Coordinates of C-alpha atoms in Angstrom, one line a residue:
X5 CA -48.3 -23.4 73.7
X6 CA -48.5 -25.3 70.5
X7 CA -48.5 -23.7 67.1
X8 CA -52.1 -22.8 67.1
X9 CA -52.0 -20.8 70.5
X10 CA -48.7 -18.7 69.5
X11 CA -51.1 -15.5 69.2
X12 CA -52.9 -14.7 72.0
X13 CA -56.4 -13.9 71.7
X14 CA -57.1 -10.5 72.1
X15 CA -61.3 -11.2 72.2
X16 CA -63.5 -13.9 73.1
X17 CA -64.2 -14.3 69.3
X18 CA -60.7 -15.0 68.8
X19 CA -60.7 -17.2 71.7
X20 CA -63.5 -19.3 70.2
X21 CA -61.9 -19.4 66.8
X22 CA -58.7 -20.9 68.2
X23 CA -60.8 -23.7 70.2
X24 CA -62.6 -24.3 66.7
X25 CA -59.1 -24.7 65.2
X26 CA -58.3 -27.3 67.9
X27 CA -61.4 -29.0 67.3
X28 CA -61.1 -29.3 63.4
X29 CA -57.9 -30.9 63.7
X30 CA -59.0 -33.4 66.7
X31 CA -62.0 -34.7 64.1
X32 CA -60.0 -35.0 61.3
X33 CA -57.5 -37.3 63.5
X34 CA -60.7 -39.4 64.5
X35 CA -62.0 -39.5 60.8
X36 CA -58.9 -41.2 60.1
X37 CA -58.1 -43.3 62.9
X38 CA -61.5 -44.4 63.5
X39 CA -62.6 -44.8 59.7
X40 CA -65.7 -42.2 60.2
X41 CA -67.9 -41.5 57.2
X42 CA -70.5 -39.3 58.9
X43 CA -69.1 -37.7 61.9
X44 CA -66.6 -35.8 60.0
X45 CA -65.7 -32.0 59.5
X46 CA -68.4 -31.7 57.0
X47 CA -71.0 -32.8 59.6
X48 CA -69.4 -30.4 61.9
X49 CA -69.7 -27.4 59.5
X50 CA -73.4 -28.6 58.5
X51 CA -74.5 -28.4 61.9
X52 CA -72.9 -25.1 62.4
X53 CA -74.3 -23.7 59.3
X54 CA -77.8 -25.0 60.3
X55 CA -77.6 -23.7 63.8
X56 CA -76.7 -20.3 62.4
X57 CA -79.8 -20.4 60.5
X58 CA -82.0 -21.4 63.4
X59 CA -80.2 -18.6 65.5
X60 CA -80.8 -16.0 62.9
X61 CA -84.2 -16.8 62.9
X62 CA -85.0 -16.7 66.6
X63 CA -82.9 -13.8 66.8
X64 CA -85.8 -11.7 65.2
X65 CA -87.7 -11.7 68.7
X66 CA -85.3 -11.4 71.9
X67 CA -87.8 -12.8 73.9
X68 CA -86.2 -16.2 72.8
X69 CA -83.0 -15.3 74.6
X70 CA -84.6 -14.6 78.0
X71 CA -81.6 -13.8 80.7
X72 CA -79.1 -14.0 78.0
X73 CA -77.7 -10.6 77.5
X74 CA -74.8 -10.7 75.5
X75 CA -76.2 -12.0 72.1
X76 CA -72.9 -11.8 70.3
X77 CA -71.3 -14.2 72.8
X78 CA -74.4 -16.6 72.8
X79 CA -73.7 -17.0 68.9
X80 CA -69.9 -17.7 69.5
X81 CA -71.2 -20.4 71.7
X82 CA -73.6 -21.8 69.4
X83 CA -70.9 -21.9 66.8
X84 CA -68.3 -23.6 69.0
X85 CA -71.0 -26.2 70.4
X86 CA -71.7 -27.0 66.7
X87 CA -68.1 -27.4 65.6
X88 CA -67.0 -29.3 68.6
X89 CA -70.3 -31.5 69.4
X90 CA -68.7 -34.5 68.0
X91 CA -65.3 -34.1 68.8
X92 CA -64.9 -37.7 69.7
X93 CA -66.4 -41.0 68.6
X94 CA -66.6 -43.9 70.7
X95 CA -67.4 -47.2 69.0
X96 CA -67.5 -50.8 70.4
X97 CA -66.8 -53.7 68.1
X98 CA -69.4 -56.6 68.0
X99 CA -68.5 -60.0 69.3
X100 CA -69.4 -61.1 65.8
X101 CA -66.4 -61.1 63.1
X102 CA -69.0 -59.4 60.6
X103 CA -71.4 -57.3 62.4
X104 CA -72.3 -53.4 62.6
X105 CA -70.4 -51.3 65.1
X106 CA -72.1 -49.2 68.1
X107 CA -71.9 -46.2 70.0
X108 CA -72.9 -46.7 73.5
X109 CA -75.5 -44.2 74.8
X110 CA -74.0 -40.8 75.7
X111 CA -70.4 -42.1 75.9
X112 CA -69.1 -40.3 73.1
X113 CA -70.5 -36.8 73.9
X114 CA -69.4 -37.2 77.6
X115 CA -65.9 -38.0 76.2
X116 CA -65.9 -35.1 74.0
X117 CA -66.9 -32.9 76.9
X118 CA -64.2 -33.9 78.9
X119 CA -61.3 -33.7 76.3
X120 CA -63.0 -30.2 75.5
X121 CA -63.0 -28.8 78.5
X122 CA -59.4 -30.2 79.2
X123 CA -58.1 -28.0 76.4
X124 CA -60.4 -25.1 77.4
X125 CA -59.5 -25.4 81.1
X126 CA -55.7 -25.3 79.9
X127 CA -56.4 -22.2 77.6
X128 CA -58.1 -20.4 80.2
X129 CA -54.8 -20.4 82.6
X130 CA -52.9 -18.6 79.8
X131 CA -55.6 -15.9 78.9
X132 CA -56.9 -12.9 80.5
X133 CA -60.3 -13.1 82.1
X134 CA -62.0 -10.8 79.8
X135 CA -61.2 -12.9 76.8
X136 CA -61.7 -16.6 78.2
X137 CA -64.5 -18.9 78.9
X138 CA -66.6 -18.4 82.0
X139 CA -68.2 -21.1 84.1
X140 CA -71.6 -20.1 82.6
X141 CA -70.0 -20.4 79.3
X142 CA -68.7 -24.0 80.0
X143 CA -72.2 -25.0 81.6
X144 CA -73.9 -23.7 78.2
X145 CA -71.4 -25.7 76.1
X146 CA -71.7 -28.9 78.1
X147 CA -75.4 -28.7 78.0
X148 CA -75.5 -28.0 74.0
X149 CA -73.3 -31.3 73.5
X150 CA -75.3 -33.3 75.8
X151 CA -78.7 -32.0 73.9
X152 CA -77.4 -34.0 70.7
X153 CA -77.4 -37.3 72.7
X154 CA -80.2 -39.6 71.2
X155 CA -82.4 -42.1 72.5
X156 CA -84.2 -45.0 70.4
X157 CA -88.1 -44.9 70.2
X158 CA -88.9 -48.8 69.9
X159 CA -92.4 -48.0 69.1
X160 CA -91.7 -45.4 66.1
X161 CA -88.4 -47.1 65.1
X162 CA -86.7 -44.0 65.5
X163 CA -84.7 -41.6 67.5
X164 CA -84.9 -38.5 69.5
X165 CA -82.9 -36.4 71.8
X166 CA -84.5 -36.5 75.3
X167 CA -82.9 -33.4 76.8
X168 CA -85.1 -31.4 74.3
X169 CA -88.1 -32.9 76.3
X170 CA -86.7 -31.8 79.4
X171 CA -89.4 -29.2 81.2
X172 CA -87.8 -28.3 84.5
X173 CA -85.4 -27.0 84.5
X174 CA -85.5 -25.4 81.0
X175 CA -82.8 -26.1 78.8
X176 CA -80.7 -23.2 77.2
X177 CA -81.4 -21.8 73.9
X178 CA -78.1 -22.5 72.7
X179 CA -78.8 -26.7 73.6
X180 CA -81.8 -26.4 71.6
X181 CA -80.8 -24.8 68.7
X182 CA -77.6 -27.6 68.5
X183 CA -80.0 -30.4 69.2
X184 CA -82.4 -29.1 66.3
X185 CA -79.7 -28.4 63.9
X186 CA -77.8 -31.9 64.6
X187 CA -80.9 -33.6 63.4
X188 CA -81.9 -30.8 60.8
X189 CA -80.7 -32.3 57.7
X190 CA -83.9 -33.4 56.1
X191 CA -86.1 -30.5 57.4
X192 CA -83.7 -27.7 56.5
X193 CA -82.1 -29.1 53.6
X194 CA -84.5 -31.5 52.0
X195 CA -84.6 -35.3 50.8
X196 CA -81.0 -35.5 49.1
X197 CA -79.5 -34.1 52.0
X198 CA -81.4 -36.7 54.2
X199 CA -80.3 -39.4 52.1
X200 CA -76.5 -38.5 51.8
X201 CA -76.3 -38.3 55.9
X202 CA -78.1 -41.8 56.2
X203 CA -75.9 -43.2 53.6
X204 CA -72.9 -42.1 55.2
X205 CA -73.9 -43.2 58.8
X206 CA -74.7 -46.7 57.4
X207 CA -71.1 -47.0 56.2
X208 CA -69.7 -45.4 59.2
X209 CA -71.5 -48.2 61.2
X210 CA -71.2 -51.1 59.1
X211 CA -67.4 -51.0 58.3
X212 CA -67.7 -54.8 57.5
X213 CA -69.9 -54.1 54.5
X214 CA -67.9 -51.1 53.4
X215 CA -65.9 -53.0 50.4
X216 CA -69.3 -54.3 49.1
X217 CA -71.1 -50.9 49.5
X218 CA -68.6 -48.9 47.7
X219 CA -68.1 -51.3 44.7
X220 CA -71.7 -52.1 44.4
X221 CA -70.4 -55.5 42.6
X222 CA -72.4 -58.3 43.8
X223 CA -70.6 -60.6 41.7
X224 CA -66.9 -59.9 43.0
X225 CA -65.6 -62.9 44.5
X226 CA -64.4 -61.2 47.3
X227 CA -63.7 -62.7 50.8
X228 CA -66.5 -60.5 52.2
X229 CA -68.9 -62.3 50.0
X230 CA -67.6 -65.3 50.9
X231 CA -67.9 -64.9 54.3
X232 CA -71.0 -63.0 54.7
X233 CA -74.3 -64.2 53.6
X234 CA -75.9 -61.9 51.0
X235 CA -79.2 -62.5 52.7
X236 CA -78.0 -61.0 56.0
X237 CA -76.5 -58.2 54.4
X238 CA -80.1 -57.4 52.3
X239 CA -81.7 -57.7 56.0
X240 CA -79.5 -55.2 57.2
X241 CA -79.8 -52.5 54.6
X242 CA -83.7 -53.1 54.5
X243 CA -83.7 -52.4 58.1
X244 CA -81.7 -49.2 57.7
X245 CA -84.3 -48.2 54.7
X246 CA -87.1 -48.8 57.1
X247 CA -85.4 -46.8 59.8
X248 CA -84.9 -43.8 57.1
X249 CA -88.6 -43.7 56.5
X250 CA -89.7 -44.0 60.4
X251 CA -86.9 -41.6 61.4
X252 CA -88.5 -39.0 58.8
X253 CA -91.7 -39.5 60.1
X254 CA -90.6 -38.9 63.7
X255 CA -88.7 -35.6 62.7
X256 CA -92.1 -34.1 61.3
X257 CA -94.3 -35.5 64.2
X258 CA -91.8 -34.0 67.0
X259 CA -90.8 -30.6 65.6
X260 CA -93.7 -28.8 66.9
X261 CA -93.0 -30.1 70.7
X262 CA -89.3 -29.5 70.0
X263 CA -89.9 -25.8 69.4
X264 CA -92.4 -25.0 72.0
X265 CA -90.2 -22.9 74.2
X266 CA -89.7 -20.4 71.5
X267 CA -92.2 -17.3 70.9
X268 CA -95.2 -18.0 68.8
X269 CA -94.0 -16.0 65.7
X270 CA -90.6 -17.7 65.7
X271 CA -92.4 -20.9 65.8
X272 CA -94.3 -20.0 62.6
X273 CA -90.9 -18.9 60.8
X274 CA -89.1 -22.2 61.8
X275 CA -91.7 -24.3 60.8
X276 CA -92.6 -22.5 57.3
X277 CA -89.1 -21.2 56.4
X278 CA -86.3 -23.0 58.5
X279 CA -87.7 -26.6 58.5
X280 CA -89.7 -26.0 55.4
X281 CA -89.4 -29.7 54.5
X282 CA -90.9 -31.2 57.3
X283 CA -94.2 -31.4 55.9
X284 CA -96.7 -34.5 54.7
X285 CA -95.4 -34.0 51.2
X286 CA -91.9 -34.9 51.9
X287 CA -92.9 -37.8 54.2
X288 CA -95.2 -39.3 51.3
X289 CA -92.0 -38.9 48.8
X290 CA -89.8 -40.8 50.9
X291 CA -92.3 -43.5 51.6
X292 CA -92.9 -43.8 48.0
X293 CA -89.4 -43.6 47.0
X294 CA -87.8 -46.0 49.5
X295 CA -87.9 -49.9 49.0
X296 CA -89.2 -51.3 52.4
X297 CA -91.0 -54.3 51.1
X298 CA -89.9 -57.9 52.4
X299 CA -89.1 -58.9 48.9
X300 CA -87.0 -56.2 48.4
X301 CA -83.7 -57.4 46.7
X302 CA -80.1 -56.8 47.6
X303 CA -79.6 -55.3 44.2
X304 CA -82.6 -52.5 44.8
X305 CA -81.3 -51.8 47.9
X306 CA -77.8 -50.9 46.8
X307 CA -79.1 -49.0 43.6
X308 CA -81.3 -47.0 46.1
X309 CA -78.4 -46.1 48.7
X310 CA -76.1 -45.1 45.8
X311 CA -73.4 -45.4 48.7
X312 CA -70.3 -44.8 46.3
X313 CA -71.7 -41.3 45.1
X314 CA -71.4 -40.1 48.8
X315 CA -67.9 -40.9 49.3
X316 CA -64.7 -39.4 47.6
X317 CA -62.5 -42.1 46.0

């Protein structure tokens, strides 16, 4: 065993904690090796925090957990799934020298599951069955991670998680909670948190623009500016700004359907108290504040996104 496994867990809670420690170390490695801005430990902790808030709201009505007897164990699986759901990030470089990198659909999530389960299965061999993971545990974790896979909705210029719309068989409450928490920044934390996440995602996907975006200096005679057409940079940022508005609209429009599996009382709590920012007023504010006009300048877009304030220098 390595250093983190020298102390054998005496409870399932301790086992969960051990795997979380492994995951955090791996995420930090990924962040440094692949130059990640969004898929960092901060995001993992944010999803865990949001998932626990959703769990606590649902816990008020046990009907939301039908067929699941050990609620304490379910809570642990929620926390673990939240921390580990972005364990690995698989990006593919563009054929062009200066262009966004992209994440193939579902590849990061499946690679994450494989890496996580390799660790868990090895750990399980060293543990008493009373404190180890069961086949049902692994099934729940796998589905929760897959629930975060997003498809692009070309009609709405937005994204959504298709697993949340699967009716038969119904997905587990754990998977639904993780899916909702992963895309829950705007609804649960408000516009500022949403803008921060949007900015960090753009930086992560557009590494070729990072020197410009973090300097905010349009007049700097850097190699990037010399090689990259400013108009193309403007178009990329404008596209991101428009997506930001459309994705916000998508989150508000989809919430009702994504929480349909919960009880009526729980749905009211989620809509009014947990996802309290998903309302017409929030969407209107985002629309009014976000520059999306065809003639928006590069300077205006840089001033809007304010990338440097979201990155520790």
